[in-house]
Coordinates of C-alpha atoms and ligand atoms in Angstrom, one line a residue:
M76 CA 19.5 40.0 -22.1
V77 CA 23.0 41.8 -21.9
I78 CA 23.8 43.8 -18.4
D79 CA 26.8 46.1 -19.1
V80 CA 28.7 45.4 -15.7
K81 CA 31.6 48.0 -16.8
K82 CA 29.2 50.8 -17.1
L83 CA 27.8 49.9 -13.7
K84 CA 31.3 50.3 -12.2
I85 CA 32.0 53.2 -13.9
S86 CA 28.7 54.9 -12.5
G87 CA 30.0 53.7 -9.2
K88 CA 27.1 51.2 -8.6
Y89 CA 27.3 47.7 -7.5
Q90 CA 23.6 46.6 -8.0
T91 CA 21.0 46.9 -10.9
D92 CA 17.7 45.9 -11.5
F93 CA 16.6 44.7 -15.2
T94 CA 13.7 43.4 -17.0
F95 CA 14.0 41.8 -20.3
E96 CA 11.7 40.5 -22.9
F97 CA 13.1 38.1 -25.6
T98 CA 12.2 35.3 -28.0
P99 CA 14.1 32.3 -26.8
E100 CA 15.8 29.9 -28.9
E101 CA 13.5 26.9 -30.5
N102 CA 13.8 23.6 -29.5
L103 CA 13.9 24.4 -25.9
L104 CA 10.8 22.2 -24.9
L105 CA 10.8 18.5 -24.9
L106 CA 7.0 18.1 -24.9
P107 CA 6.0 17.1 -28.8
D108 CA 4.4 20.3 -30.3
A109 CA 4.9 22.5 -27.6
Y110 CA 6.3 25.8 -27.9
I111 CA 6.8 29.2 -26.0
D112 CA 4.2 31.6 -26.9
G113 CA 4.8 35.4 -27.1
P114 CA 7.7 37.0 -25.4
L115 CA 9.4 35.6 -22.2
N116 CA 9.9 37.9 -19.3
V117 CA 13.0 38.0 -17.3
I118 CA 13.0 40.0 -14.3
G119 CA 15.5 40.7 -11.4
T120 CA 18.6 42.2 -9.9
L121 CA 22.3 41.9 -10.5
E122 CA 24.6 42.6 -7.6
L123 CA 28.4 43.0 -8.2
H124 CA 30.8 41.7 -5.7
E125 CA 34.4 42.3 -6.7
D126 CA 34.4 40.5 -10.2
D127 CA 31.5 38.2 -9.5
C128 CA 28.0 38.8 -10.5
Y129 CA 25.3 37.5 -8.7
V130 CA 22.0 37.4 -10.4
D131 CA 18.4 36.8 -9.1
G132 CA 15.5 36.8 -11.1
T133 CA 12.3 35.2 -12.3
V134 CA 11.4 33.8 -15.9
N135 CA 7.9 34.1 -16.9
C136 CA 6.3 33.0 -20.2
K137 CA 3.4 31.0 -21.7
I138 CA 3.9 27.5 -22.9
V139 CA 1.3 26.2 -25.4
G140 CA 1.1 22.7 -26.1
K141 CA -1.4 19.7 -26.3
C142 CA -3.2 18.4 -23.6
A143 CA -2.2 14.9 -22.4
R144 CA -5.6 13.8 -21.8
C145 CA -7.7 15.2 -24.6
V146 CA -5.2 16.5 -27.3
E147 CA -6.5 19.8 -27.4
L148 CA -4.4 23.0 -27.1
A149 CA -3.6 23.8 -23.6
E150 CA -1.6 26.6 -22.1
Y151 CA 0.7 26.6 -19.2
N152 CA 2.0 29.4 -17.3
F153 CA 5.6 28.8 -16.8
T154 CA 7.2 30.6 -13.6
E155 CA 10.4 30.1 -12.2
E156 CA 12.9 31.9 -9.8
F157 CA 16.8 31.7 -10.0
S158 CA 20.0 32.5 -8.7
V159 CA 23.0 32.3 -10.7
K160 CA 26.6 33.5 -10.6
Y161 CA 28.5 34.9 -13.6
V162 CA 32.2 35.1 -13.0
R163 CA 34.5 37.0 -15.5
A164 CA 36.4 35.2 -18.0
N165 CA 39.7 33.7 -16.8
P166 CA 41.9 30.5 -17.4
D167 CA 40.8 28.5 -14.3
L168 CA 37.3 28.6 -15.1
E169 CA 35.5 25.3 -14.3
E170 CA 33.1 23.7 -16.8
F171 CA 29.8 24.5 -15.2
E172 CA 30.3 27.9 -14.3
Y173 CA 28.5 31.0 -16.3
V174 CA 31.0 33.5 -17.7
Y175 CA 30.8 36.9 -18.8
K176 CA 33.5 38.8 -21.0
S177 CA 34.5 42.3 -21.8
G178 CA 32.2 43.5 -18.8
L179 CA 29.0 42.0 -20.5
V180 CA 26.6 39.7 -18.7
D181 CA 24.3 37.8 -21.1
L182 CA 21.6 36.1 -19.5
R183 CA 20.6 34.1 -22.5
Q184 CA 22.5 31.0 -21.5
A185 CA 21.3 30.7 -17.9
V186 CA 17.6 31.3 -18.9
S187 CA 17.5 28.8 -21.5
E188 CA 19.1 26.2 -18.9
I189 CA 16.4 27.5 -16.5
I190 CA 13.4 26.6 -18.9
S191 CA 15.1 23.3 -19.9
L192 CA 15.7 22.1 -16.5
N193 CA 12.2 23.2 -15.1
Q194 CA 9.7 22.5 -18.3
P195 CA 6.4 20.8 -17.5
Q196 CA 6.6 17.0 -18.6
I197 CA 3.0 16.9 -19.0
I198 CA 0.2 19.6 -19.6
Y199 CA -3.5 19.6 -19.4
C200 CA -6.1 22.1 -20.9
K201 CA -7.7 21.8 -17.3
E202 CA -7.1 20.1 -14.2
E203 CA -10.4 18.0 -14.5
C204 CA -10.2 17.3 -18.2
K205 CA -11.9 14.0 -18.9
G206 CA -9.9 13.2 -21.9
L207 CA -11.0 11.0 -24.7
C208 CA -13.3 8.0 -24.9
P209 CA -10.9 5.0 -25.4
I210 CA -13.7 3.7 -27.4
C211 CA -15.2 6.1 -29.7
G212 CA -12.6 8.8 -29.6
S213 CA -15.2 11.6 -28.3
N214 CA -13.9 14.5 -26.3
L215 CA -15.7 13.8 -23.3
N216 CA -15.3 17.4 -22.0
E217 CA -17.7 18.3 -24.8
K218 CA -20.0 15.2 -24.8
D219 CA -21.1 12.1 -22.8
C220 CA -20.7 9.5 -25.8
N221 CA -22.6 6.3 -23.7
C222 CA -19.9 4.2 -24.6
K223 CA -19.7 1.3 -21.9
Y224 CA -16.0 0.8 -21.0
Ligands
ZN409 ZN1 -7.7 18.1 -21.9
ZN410 ZN1 -17.3 6.9 -26.8

């Protein structure tokens, strides 16, 4: 998740494409029992303007959790585009700015925040999930229990 801006400058370029695959930190998701399944993908472009790095990209991953209706396992494909700016470490930094040091832009913090801010609040095994019977608890996707409610 690190882009070497120093190297980029030395090679006389001001733009680079990147693809990263990494394991995100745990406890990023608020949904109980939800987790990020498999690697997380980040694809994008970094552009250098003076000392500022403008990063445009897309985060892709699969989130697995419990269906809010039937409590079976449910999958959610997370895709989110982002644009962030990284500034070189300096004494006048604002608190909200992303910072890079020693010519290395580390996208981990930005990507973690994008997942935190855009994560699903609720997931379903399928859109038309029928949920559980409030009387007998049967999974109504699997059988019709004939309870009267
Ligand atoms: Zn369900
Ligand atoms: Zn029932």
